[in-house]
């Protein structure tokens, strides 16, 4: 309370002082050259200068002491001082008013600030009252409406099939009559299915943009509130508003948040969610023939959706929006580099090759990171250096500072060179792109491999090679430092090894257990329609699975250790180089390994 009072006092005071300051400024008709002239003409009686504001109060002959002319001075006025002296004028420097003058300045700033603040609040308020037109009843509608999204199909790249399928929806929205004339029913709902960041929202906006209709959007999670009934009333409001603006497009993001199977979920159903879902279904059924509203929903969990949502007349069209392939990535990079300054030698093709598994959002983010790095380095245009750095950053996190030379650094160097050399000397392994000791994210050193092609099908040899390469780090620690010195650094490697080898046995039929799918890991437990039985096999089979996994990992580890043992001299050399340079590029790495006459190791047949 105290502080509030003080605040309003300051406000009053500053308004007051602000006014006097204004009045004082008005008197400034008298300027510096007038002053010089008056001094020479002997018309000046007295001058006081305030050094804090650099304003001189000039008292002319024949004026009273409260009638002064104010003159703004420059910083250095040797000429003026000399003239004052020469003319014997009463002259003083008064810093008494100084503090009060600077206070006045502060006050002026304060007033200005308050005015701007007030203006801002006013604008905010009028904006929200305009938006208030969309607020209905007691529900605080949280949907957004964009009259024109400004997104076009050409802004969406790499998901051509989806675009093609949705081209028709644009026609529905633009000319619904064409369809109703021949008695065709316009689809009501389209479900976009795909992982995050692949451009589902963007695609929905592009449809609205192409059809030039308003875009209403809401996220499924916003429907589901703590208060019962709010979700359902939001659905009602949304559809009512949409009908008023038809033709238009309604976009429901994360529909799985409302559209989960009813009666599912651990701990029983969620009444609120069910009501919301029911309302949604009712609204969608309630469309008359050609209301011109199309509902597009997005999800990355189609498996959990209530089947009622997928029935004809609801979301009966489903469009997959998947990760882009190499050409798709190229297209997306083209879209997002169009508005950036990119050096001519940068090859988008190379970037697309280096980024398998990146979503559209990742690629957009990648180019943006590169642009930021370019600014930071004060360069004119984005070069391949920034792009490389940005890719590493997107994949592995921020760069840290390298360790100082010491035992820990040597051990990490051996670990990384271990991965790289085992990868290089194992048939079927992706080539090393670089080895580095510069930490990134959680990792204290990293070995990068270039995936050879789009990773569609992976052979057994490749899987073995991958497991062996992953074990190369630990194998190096073990062989070189002894098994008492092995570290926790291999934790992540081992996790991936376990998952890969388990999948080989239980999913891909690549072990002696034969062609059996023993695990279905697509069924998360929280699905809850039935308690999912994760192991459909007997205890005996479970033991066999474990044994097979262990045998794969053992075999690969032995191979990795053999490579390390046989190539000790070149490993030592590479470690020295790595510690010195911090990074070794793949080409140099391979060259050094080849010169040492190391032989690739054939993967021995699994025997058991
Ligand atoms: P989703 O809704 O599937 O999670 P978004 O549509 O929100 O993904 O994508 C986020 C951002 O990533 C977009 O705004 C866009 O900049 C970029 N992006 C994603 N996919 C694409 C694509 N196929 N073409 C162009 N840009 C894309
Ligand atoms: Mg989205
Ligand atoms: Zn490792």
Coordinates of C-alpha atoms and ligand atoms in Angstrom, one line a residue, residues 155-159 194-203 251 253 298 321 332 335-336 359-362 364, ligand 1:
X155 CA 4.7 -22.2 -48.4
X156 CA 4.2 -25.9 -47.6
X157 CA 6.7 -28.2 -49.1
X158 CA 7.7 -31.8 -48.9
X159 CA 4.3 -33.3 -48.2
X194 CA 1.5 -37.1 -38.4
X195 CA 4.3 -36.5 -36.0
X196 CA 4.9 -33.0 -34.5
X197 CA 6.5 -30.4 -36.6
X198 CA 5.7 -31.9 -40.0
X199 CA 3.4 -29.0 -41.0
X200 CA -0.1 -30.0 -40.1
X201 CA -1.1 -26.6 -38.7
X202 CA 0.7 -25.0 -41.6
X203 CA -1.2 -27.1 -44.1
X251 CA -9.0 -26.3 -37.2
X253 CA -5.2 -29.1 -33.0
X298 CA -4.7 -32.8 -36.3
X321 CA 1.5 -36.0 -43.0
X332 CA 11.2 -27.1 -47.3
X335 CA 10.9 -22.3 -48.9
X336 CA 12.6 -21.3 -45.7
X359 CA 10.8 -32.5 -39.7
X360 CA 9.8 -29.3 -41.5
X361 CA 9.9 -27.5 -38.2
X362 CA 13.4 -28.8 -37.5
X364 CA 13.0 -24.2 -40.4
Ligands
LIG1 P1 2.6 -29.4 -36.8 O1 1.3 -28.7 -36.7 O2 2.6 -30.6 -37.7 O3 3.2 -29.8 -35.4 P2 3.5 -26.9 -37.8 O4 2.6 -26.8 -39.0 O5 3.1 -26.2 -36.6 O6 3.7 -28.5 -37.4 O7 5.0 -26.6 -38.2 C1 5.8 -25.7 -37.5 C2 6.6 -24.8 -38.5 O8 7.6 -25.6 -39.1 C3 5.8 -24.2 -39.6 O9 5.3 -23.0 -39.1 C4 6.8 -24.0 -40.7 O10 7.6 -22.9 -40.5 C5 7.7 -25.2 -40.5 N1 7.3 -26.3 -41.3 C6 6.8 -27.5 -40.9 N2 6.5 -28.3 -41.9 C7 6.7 -27.6 -43.1 C8 6.6 -27.9 -44.5 N3 6.1 -29.1 -44.9 N4 6.9 -27.0 -45.3 C9 7.4 -25.8 -44.9 N5 7.5 -25.4 -43.6 C10 7.2 -26.4 -42.7

